[in-house]
């Protein structure tokens, strides 16, 4: 049977008519994901904490012809998370096809130097906020009847790369949460996957990119011998959201130039 066609492209390779929420879309990987999903036809909603930067991004996207709206939200705040989902529900009439939990942060210290405040900051930003946003978004995802959640974790949650044990533990928990939700919510037509980037050139990664020891070790351990680009992560996220990926759920895909598969 012939596939429906959208703009000359099979509908299996289009996000036309779909709605998406991407957290932390004003910089780095999140910015790239907003653009990638919008280019494929999705209506995207995003958030960040800096109002001026968010408005600047929204203007740029409007000029490019992308359908992107957004609002300020610190996703570590329970009240602000609730407000965010209320707004998303109102903008998208209670239906959300795609949720990308992108926000994350890191502090780079040896384990014995971490404080209780550091632990709380890292776990609330990298794990707790994504967990609760996903809970809140569940009714909207279910209502869309064909939904996809993508978590952004890190190869630090797959192997030890010595950039902070709390970050690694929180990202490892996200990888496992992916498997649980894939099984629990399959009955609601919600697929759940995870993308685990290696080092990607973004503001978050700047301290590592400037550290000569880290760069030298990273290059030695990475078969492709370079850092990654934002586009190389956003394309993987977009693929997982497409109807073309309809049999993929519960997976963590490392976008890391081969770092996690190199033995010696
Ligand atoms: N870059 C890498 O090498 C790398 C590697 C592995 C995994 N990752 C993961 O990829 C994801 C994106 O990283 P990135 O490198 O693109 O980071 P980034 O350059 O620091 O960008 C983070 C984005 O999230 C927003 N944000 C941060 N904290 C927030 C909060 N509490 N509430 C709402 N928005 C918030 C930021 O805007 P505001 O600051 O204005 O809020 C910004 O738009 C993270 O989960 C990170 O752990 C990155």
mmCIF file of C-alpha atoms and ligand atoms in Angstrom:
data_model
loop_
_atom_site.group_PDB
_atom_site.id
_atom_site.type_symbol
_atom_site.label_atom_id
_atom_site.label_comp_id
_atom_site.label_asym_id
_atom_site.label_seq_id
_atom_site.Cartn_x
_atom_site.Cartn_y
_atom_site.Cartn_z
ATOM 1 C CA UNK A 1 0.000 0.000 0.000
ATOM 2 C CA UNK A 2 1.335 3.497 -0.857
ATOM 3 C CA UNK A 3 2.506 5.685 2.044
ATOM 4 C CA UNK A 4 0.773 9.020 2.657
ATOM 5 C CA UNK A 5 3.065 11.799 1.424
ATOM 6 C CA UNK A 6 3.846 15.064 3.237
ATOM 7 C CA UNK A 7 5.594 17.666 1.066
ATOM 8 C CA UNK A 8 6.902 14.881 -1.172
ATOM 9 C CA UNK A 9 8.240 12.926 1.835
ATOM 10 C CA UNK A 10 6.663 9.744 3.210
ATOM 11 C CA UNK A 11 4.683 10.520 6.378
ATOM 12 C CA UNK A 12 6.879 7.965 8.165
ATOM 13 C CA UNK A 13 9.679 10.542 7.905
ATOM 14 C CA UNK A 14 7.668 13.612 8.941
ATOM 15 C CA UNK A 15 6.490 15.185 12.194
ATOM 16 C CA UNK A 16 3.863 17.280 10.413
ATOM 17 C CA UNK A 17 0.851 17.878 12.675
ATOM 18 C CA UNK A 18 2.657 16.701 15.814
ATOM 19 C CA UNK A 19 3.191 18.657 19.019
ATOM 20 C CA UNK A 20 6.391 18.636 21.061
ATOM 21 C CA UNK A 21 7.734 19.939 24.375
ATOM 22 C CA UNK A 22 11.527 20.318 24.602
ATOM 23 C CA UNK A 23 12.906 21.480 27.965
ATOM 24 C CA UNK A 24 15.918 23.819 27.921
ATOM 25 C CA UNK A 25 15.697 24.846 24.273
ATOM 26 C CA UNK A 26 17.634 28.129 24.249
ATOM 27 C CA UNK A 27 21.166 26.756 24.074
ATOM 28 C CA UNK A 28 23.248 23.783 23.058
ATOM 29 C CA UNK A 29 21.602 20.436 22.400
ATOM 30 C CA UNK A 30 18.086 21.639 23.331
ATOM 31 C CA UNK A 31 18.286 24.476 20.791
ATOM 32 C CA UNK A 32 19.319 21.991 18.120
ATOM 33 C CA UNK A 33 16.455 19.636 19.029
ATOM 34 C CA UNK A 34 13.861 22.440 18.825
ATOM 35 C CA UNK A 35 15.094 23.316 15.318
ATOM 36 C CA UNK A 36 15.310 19.708 14.133
ATOM 37 C CA UNK A 37 11.749 18.863 15.270
ATOM 38 C CA UNK A 38 10.381 22.132 13.849
ATOM 39 C CA UNK A 39 12.151 21.524 10.503
ATOM 40 C CA UNK A 40 10.394 18.147 10.333
ATOM 41 C CA UNK A 41 7.040 19.897 10.776
ATOM 42 C CA UNK A 42 6.305 19.693 14.522
ATOM 43 C CA UNK A 43 4.792 22.535 16.559
ATOM 44 C CA UNK A 44 7.282 22.926 19.400
ATOM 45 C CA UNK A 45 7.003 24.433 22.889
ATOM 46 C CA UNK A 46 10.166 25.112 24.878
ATOM 47 C CA UNK A 47 11.305 26.685 28.153
ATOM 48 C CA UNK A 48 14.369 28.010 29.937
ATOM 49 C CA UNK A 49 15.093 30.282 32.924
ATOM 50 C CA UNK A 50 16.380 33.381 31.062
ATOM 51 C CA UNK A 51 13.500 35.408 29.619
ATOM 52 C CA UNK A 52 15.607 37.666 27.336
ATOM 53 C CA UNK A 53 17.421 34.690 25.773
ATOM 54 C CA UNK A 54 14.161 32.789 25.347
ATOM 55 C CA UNK A 55 12.486 35.739 23.585
ATOM 56 C CA UNK A 56 15.533 36.166 21.323
ATOM 57 C CA UNK A 57 15.352 32.481 20.328
ATOM 58 C CA UNK A 58 11.578 32.639 19.731
ATOM 59 C CA UNK A 59 12.129 35.644 17.414
ATOM 60 C CA UNK A 60 14.857 33.834 15.469
ATOM 61 C CA UNK A 61 12.628 30.790 15.016
ATOM 62 C CA UNK A 62 9.682 32.913 13.871
ATOM 63 C CA UNK A 63 11.952 34.505 11.227
ATOM 64 C CA UNK A 64 12.971 31.016 10.061
ATOM 65 C CA UNK A 65 9.289 30.096 9.747
ATOM 66 C CA UNK A 66 9.310 27.523 12.562
ATOM 67 C CA UNK A 67 6.238 27.071 14.770
ATOM 68 C CA UNK A 68 7.813 27.475 18.206
ATOM 69 C CA UNK A 69 6.317 28.981 21.356
ATOM 70 C CA UNK A 70 7.654 28.974 24.887
ATOM 71 C CA UNK A 71 7.748 30.396 28.380
ATOM 72 C CA UNK A 72 10.113 30.902 31.271
ATOM 73 C CA UNK A 73 10.289 27.922 33.626
ATOM 74 C CA UNK A 74 12.850 26.676 36.113
ATOM 75 C CA UNK A 75 12.063 22.993 35.897
ATOM 76 C CA UNK A 76 13.576 22.357 39.313
ATOM 77 C CA UNK A 77 10.551 24.189 40.802
ATOM 78 C CA UNK A 78 7.452 22.060 41.310
ATOM 79 C CA UNK A 79 5.122 25.071 40.938
ATOM 80 C CA UNK A 80 6.797 26.186 37.720
ATOM 81 C CA UNK A 81 6.667 22.640 36.301
ATOM 82 C CA UNK A 82 2.926 22.508 36.948
ATOM 83 C CA UNK A 83 2.469 25.923 35.278
ATOM 84 C CA UNK A 84 4.528 24.768 32.293
ATOM 85 C CA UNK A 85 2.394 21.691 31.664
ATOM 86 C CA UNK A 86 -0.802 23.729 32.109
ATOM 87 C CA UNK A 87 0.442 26.151 29.418
ATOM 88 C CA UNK A 88 1.514 23.329 27.097
ATOM 89 C CA UNK A 89 -1.873 21.671 27.516
ATOM 90 C CA UNK A 90 -3.635 24.918 26.688
ATOM 91 C CA UNK A 91 -1.474 25.676 23.601
ATOM 92 C CA UNK A 92 -1.757 22.106 22.245
ATOM 93 C CA UNK A 93 -5.390 21.393 23.244
ATOM 94 C CA UNK A 94 -4.469 18.733 25.774
ATOM 95 C CA UNK A 95 -2.444 16.565 23.339
ATOM 96 C CA UNK A 96 1.316 16.115 23.227
ATOM 97 C CA UNK A 97 3.063 13.731 20.803
ATOM 98 C CA UNK A 98 6.667 14.343 21.850
ATOM 99 C CA UNK A 99 8.356 15.105 25.178
ATOM 100 C CA UNK A 100 12.112 15.701 25.153
ATOM 101 C CA UNK A 101 13.571 15.947 28.666
ATOM 102 C CA UNK A 102 16.752 17.800 27.744
ATOM 103 C CA UNK A 103 17.663 20.021 30.726
ATOM 104 C CA UNK A 104 20.758 18.942 32.604
ATOM 105 C CA UNK A 105 23.700 20.413 34.489
ATOM 106 C CA UNK A 106 26.986 19.253 35.936
ATOM 107 C CA UNK A 107 29.528 20.122 38.604
ATOM 108 C CA UNK A 108 32.929 18.582 38.052
ATOM 109 C CA UNK A 109 34.541 17.544 41.364
ATOM 110 C CA UNK A 110 36.085 14.485 43.010
ATOM 111 C CA UNK A 111 33.493 12.543 45.026
ATOM 112 C CA UNK A 112 34.939 13.491 48.421
ATOM 113 C CA UNK A 113 34.510 17.213 47.662
ATOM 114 C CA UNK A 114 30.774 17.102 46.886
ATOM 115 C CA UNK A 115 28.464 18.738 49.429
ATOM 116 C CA UNK A 116 24.878 17.802 50.233
ATOM 117 C CA UNK A 117 23.791 20.964 48.348
ATOM 118 C CA UNK A 118 25.720 19.810 45.258
ATOM 119 C CA UNK A 119 23.994 16.425 45.466
ATOM 120 C CA UNK A 120 20.578 18.009 45.762
ATOM 121 C CA UNK A 121 21.237 20.433 42.850
ATOM 122 C CA UNK A 122 22.526 17.715 40.521
ATOM 123 C CA UNK A 123 19.847 15.141 41.294
ATOM 124 C CA UNK A 124 17.008 17.667 41.131
ATOM 125 C CA UNK A 125 18.218 19.103 37.797
ATOM 126 C CA UNK A 126 19.196 15.867 36.046
ATOM 127 C CA UNK A 127 16.697 13.327 37.423
ATOM 128 C CA UNK A 128 13.915 14.624 39.661
ATOM 129 C CA UNK A 129 12.707 17.406 37.341
ATOM 130 C CA UNK A 130 12.577 15.098 34.293
ATOM 131 C CA UNK A 131 10.747 12.450 36.338
ATOM 132 C CA UNK A 132 8.045 14.855 37.501
ATOM 133 C CA UNK A 133 7.656 16.621 34.128
ATOM 134 C CA UNK A 134 7.118 13.198 32.577
ATOM 135 C CA UNK A 135 4.478 12.296 35.183
ATOM 136 C CA UNK A 136 2.679 15.601 34.574
ATOM 137 C CA UNK A 137 2.853 15.177 30.791
ATOM 138 C CA UNK A 138 1.466 11.615 30.845
ATOM 139 C CA UNK A 139 -2.233 12.543 30.333
ATOM 140 C CA UNK A 140 -1.305 14.763 27.366
ATOM 141 C CA UNK A 141 0.951 12.095 25.846
ATOM 142 C CA UNK A 142 -1.708 9.417 26.271
ATOM 143 C CA UNK A 143 -4.357 11.679 24.724
ATOM 144 C CA UNK A 144 -2.271 12.058 21.539
ATOM 145 C CA UNK A 145 -2.577 8.271 20.968
ATOM 146 C CA UNK A 146 0.913 8.127 19.425
ATOM 147 C CA UNK A 147 3.539 9.559 21.716
ATOM 148 C CA UNK A 148 7.274 9.459 22.161
ATOM 149 C CA UNK A 149 9.390 10.468 25.153
ATOM 150 C CA UNK A 150 13.118 11.046 24.696
ATOM 151 C CA UNK A 151 15.378 11.569 27.697
ATOM 152 C CA UNK A 152 18.801 13.134 27.194
ATOM 153 C CA UNK A 153 21.214 11.348 29.510
ATOM 154 C CA UNK A 154 24.964 11.023 28.950
ATOM 155 C CA UNK A 155 27.639 8.424 28.342
ATOM 156 C CA UNK A 156 28.592 9.335 31.934
ATOM 157 C CA UNK A 157 25.548 7.221 32.864
ATOM 158 C CA UNK A 158 26.868 4.257 30.846
ATOM 159 C CA UNK A 159 30.611 4.186 31.628
ATOM 160 C CA UNK A 160 32.819 6.009 34.124
ATOM 161 C CA UNK A 161 34.297 9.084 32.424
ATOM 162 C CA UNK A 162 35.427 10.853 35.595
ATOM 163 C CA UNK A 163 33.408 14.051 35.183
ATOM 164 C CA UNK A 164 31.541 13.749 38.477
ATOM 165 C CA UNK A 165 29.996 10.750 40.211
ATOM 166 C CA UNK A 166 26.648 12.421 41.045
ATOM 167 C CA UNK A 167 26.042 13.422 37.403
ATOM 168 C CA UNK A 168 26.937 9.875 36.308
ATOM 169 C CA UNK A 169 24.572 8.348 38.878
ATOM 170 C CA UNK A 170 21.680 10.647 37.897
ATOM 171 C CA UNK A 171 22.185 9.964 34.184
ATOM 172 C CA UNK A 172 22.431 6.214 34.847
ATOM 173 C CA UNK A 173 19.090 6.455 36.650
ATOM 174 C CA UNK A 174 17.598 8.170 33.587
ATOM 175 C CA UNK A 175 18.817 5.297 31.399
ATOM 176 C CA UNK A 176 17.028 2.837 33.659
ATOM 177 C CA UNK A 177 13.896 4.982 33.996
ATOM 178 C CA UNK A 178 13.705 4.801 30.183
ATOM 179 C CA UNK A 179 13.318 1.007 30.374
ATOM 180 C CA UNK A 180 10.666 1.163 33.103
ATOM 181 C CA UNK A 181 8.493 3.717 31.328
ATOM 182 C CA UNK A 182 8.853 1.903 27.993
ATOM 183 C CA UNK A 183 7.301 -1.174 29.612
ATOM 184 C CA UNK A 184 4.774 0.594 31.857
ATOM 185 C CA UNK A 185 3.359 3.017 29.284
ATOM 186 C CA UNK A 186 3.472 0.926 26.096
ATOM 187 C CA UNK A 187 -0.231 0.195 26.750
ATOM 188 C CA UNK A 188 -0.859 3.953 26.398
ATOM 189 C CA UNK A 189 0.892 4.057 22.989
ATOM 190 C CA UNK A 190 3.833 5.922 24.490
ATOM 191 C CA UNK A 191 7.335 4.910 23.389
ATOM 192 C CA UNK A 192 10.227 5.906 25.662
ATOM 193 C CA UNK A 193 13.843 6.140 24.561
ATOM 194 C CA UNK A 194 17.008 7.858 25.661
ATOM 195 C CA UNK A 195 19.915 9.519 23.869
ATOM 196 C CA UNK A 196 23.257 9.462 25.696
ATOM 197 C CA UNK A 197 25.662 11.962 24.127
ATOM 198 C CA UNK A 198 29.423 11.904 24.401
ATOM 199 C CA UNK A 199 31.123 15.297 24.589
ATOM 200 C CA UNK A 200 29.233 17.733 22.364
ATOM 201 C CA UNK A 201 30.343 21.312 21.652
ATOM 202 C CA UNK A 202 27.882 23.345 23.808
ATOM 203 C CA UNK A 203 28.148 25.910 26.638
ATOM 204 C CA UNK A 204 27.790 23.069 29.190
ATOM 205 C CA UNK A 205 30.828 21.249 27.786
ATOM 206 C CA UNK A 206 33.129 24.310 27.683
ATOM 207 C CA UNK A 207 35.129 23.401 30.828
ATOM 208 C CA UNK A 208 35.954 19.966 29.371
ATOM 209 C CA UNK A 209 36.819 21.317 25.914
ATOM 210 C CA UNK A 210 39.382 23.649 27.555
ATOM 211 C CA UNK A 211 40.969 20.966 29.743
ATOM 212 C CA UNK A 212 44.026 19.579 27.924
ATOM 213 C CA UNK A 213 44.170 16.345 29.934
ATOM 214 C CA UNK A 214 40.485 15.655 29.292
ATOM 215 C CA UNK A 215 40.833 16.426 25.557
ATOM 216 C CA UNK A 216 43.888 14.184 25.195
ATOM 217 C CA UNK A 217 42.233 11.251 27.028
ATOM 218 C CA UNK A 218 38.943 11.721 25.158
ATOM 219 C CA UNK A 219 40.594 11.673 21.734
ATOM 220 C CA UNK A 220 42.631 8.577 22.633
ATOM 221 C CA UNK A 221 39.461 6.728 23.734
ATOM 222 C CA UNK A 222 37.157 7.817 20.876
ATOM 223 C CA UNK A 223 37.354 5.828 17.613
ATOM 224 C CA UNK A 224 36.047 8.771 15.537
ATOM 225 C CA UNK A 225 38.713 10.987 17.165
ATOM 226 C CA UNK A 226 36.670 14.176 17.687
ATOM 227 C CA UNK A 227 33.993 15.822 19.794
ATOM 228 C CA UNK A 228 30.389 15.716 18.593
ATOM 229 C CA UNK A 229 28.201 18.412 17.055
ATOM 230 C CA UNK A 230 24.755 19.403 18.341
ATOM 231 C CA UNK A 231 23.206 18.345 14.995
ATOM 232 C CA UNK A 232 24.518 14.806 15.495
ATOM 233 C CA UNK A 233 22.467 14.507 18.695
ATOM 234 C CA UNK A 234 19.358 16.357 17.502
ATOM 235 C CA UNK A 235 19.035 14.137 14.417
ATOM 236 C CA UNK A 236 19.069 11.012 16.616
ATOM 237 C CA UNK A 237 16.386 12.493 18.885
ATOM 238 C CA UNK A 238 14.242 13.421 15.877
ATOM 239 C CA UNK A 239 14.605 9.910 14.418
ATOM 240 C CA UNK A 240 13.343 8.352 17.663
ATOM 241 C CA UNK A 241 10.254 10.612 17.520
ATOM 242 C CA UNK A 242 9.368 9.780 13.906
ATOM 243 C CA UNK A 243 6.728 7.210 12.921
ATOM 244 C CA UNK A 244 9.678 5.493 11.174
ATOM 245 C CA UNK A 245 10.937 4.513 14.659
ATOM 246 C CA UNK A 246 7.585 3.084 15.749
ATOM 247 C CA UNK A 247 9.009 -0.304 16.941
ATOM 248 C CA UNK A 248 11.836 1.222 19.008
ATOM 249 C CA UNK A 249 11.210 1.628 22.737
ATOM 250 C CA UNK A 250 13.209 1.296 25.951
ATOM 251 C CA UNK A 251 16.550 1.961 24.231
ATOM 252 C CA UNK A 252 19.482 4.159 25.203
ATOM 253 C CA UNK A 253 21.449 5.182 22.118
ATOM 254 C CA UNK A 254 24.967 6.511 22.679
ATOM 255 C CA UNK A 255 25.926 9.302 20.265
ATOM 256 C CA UNK A 256 29.594 9.314 21.195
ATOM 257 C CA UNK A 257 31.898 8.605 18.244
ATOM 258 C CA UNK A 258 32.251 5.033 19.544
ATOM 259 C CA UNK A 259 33.733 5.885 22.950
ATOM 260 C CA UNK A 260 31.537 3.458 24.904
ATOM 261 C CA UNK A 261 32.351 0.472 22.684
ATOM 262 C CA UNK A 262 36.149 0.780 22.597
ATOM 263 C CA UNK A 263 37.812 -1.991 24.584
ATOM 264 C CA UNK A 264 41.511 -1.357 23.982
HETATM 265 N N1 LIG B 1 27.233 19.007 25.946
HETATM 266 C C1 LIG B 1 27.665 17.794 26.249
HETATM 267 O O1 LIG B 1 28.838 17.446 26.032
HETATM 268 C C2 LIG B 1 26.714 16.798 26.873
HETATM 269 C C3 LIG B 1 27.187 15.471 27.000
HETATM 270 C C4 LIG B 1 26.339 14.525 27.542
HETATM 271 C C5 LIG B 1 25.068 14.882 27.944
HETATM 272 N N2 LIG B 1 24.641 16.169 27.824
HETATM 273 C C6 LIG B 1 23.292 16.465 28.278
HETATM 274 O O2 LIG B 1 22.583 17.132 27.248
HETATM 275 C C7 LIG B 1 21.628 18.009 27.819
HETATM 276 C C8 LIG B 1 21.810 19.405 27.232
HETATM 277 O O3 LIG B 1 23.142 19.819 27.516
HETATM 278 P P1 LIG B 1 23.806 21.100 26.826
HETATM 279 O O4 LIG B 1 25.251 20.783 26.723
HETATM 280 O O5 LIG B 1 23.046 21.490 25.624
HETATM 281 O O6 LIG B 1 23.584 22.163 28.008
HETATM 282 P P2 LIG B 1 23.637 23.779 27.952
HETATM 283 O O7 LIG B 1 24.460 24.206 26.816
HETATM 284 O O8 LIG B 1 24.034 24.195 29.337
HETATM 285 O O9 LIG B 1 22.098 24.198 27.703
HETATM 286 C C9 LIG B 1 21.160 23.879 28.711
HETATM 287 C C10 LIG B 1 19.790 24.464 28.355
HETATM 288 O O10 LIG B 1 18.882 24.137 29.411
HETATM 289 C C11 LIG B 1 18.398 25.338 30.056
HETATM 290 N N3 LIG B 1 18.303 25.057 31.497
HETATM 291 C C12 LIG B 1 19.301 24.739 32.344
HETATM 292 N N4 LIG B 1 18.831 24.546 33.591
HETATM 293 C C13 LIG B 1 17.489 24.754 33.528
HETATM 294 C C14 LIG B 1 16.432 24.710 34.482
HETATM 295 N N5 LIG B 1 16.667 24.424 35.770
HETATM 296 N N6 LIG B 1 15.167 24.963 34.061
HETATM 297 C C15 LIG B 1 14.912 25.267 32.758
HETATM 298 N N7 LIG B 1 15.873 25.324 31.810
HETATM 299 C C16 LIG B 1 17.149 25.069 32.194
HETATM 300 C C17 LIG B 1 19.418 26.407 29.686
HETATM 301 O O11 LIG B 1 18.862 27.730 29.708
HETATM 302 P P3 LIG B 1 18.914 28.654 31.042
HETATM 303 O O12 LIG B 1 20.277 28.463 31.636
HETATM 304 O O13 LIG B 1 18.627 30.037 30.559
HETATM 305 O O14 LIG B 1 17.816 28.126 31.928
HETATM 306 C C18 LIG B 1 19.775 25.982 28.262
HETATM 307 O O15 LIG B 1 18.769 26.381 27.359
HETATM 308 C C19 LIG B 1 21.824 17.923 29.335
HETATM 309 O O16 LIG B 1 20.909 16.999 29.895
HETATM 310 C C20 LIG B 1 23.233 17.399 29.465
HETATM 311 O O17 LIG B 1 23.441 16.723 30.687
HETATM 312 C C21 LIG B 1 25.438 17.129 27.294
#
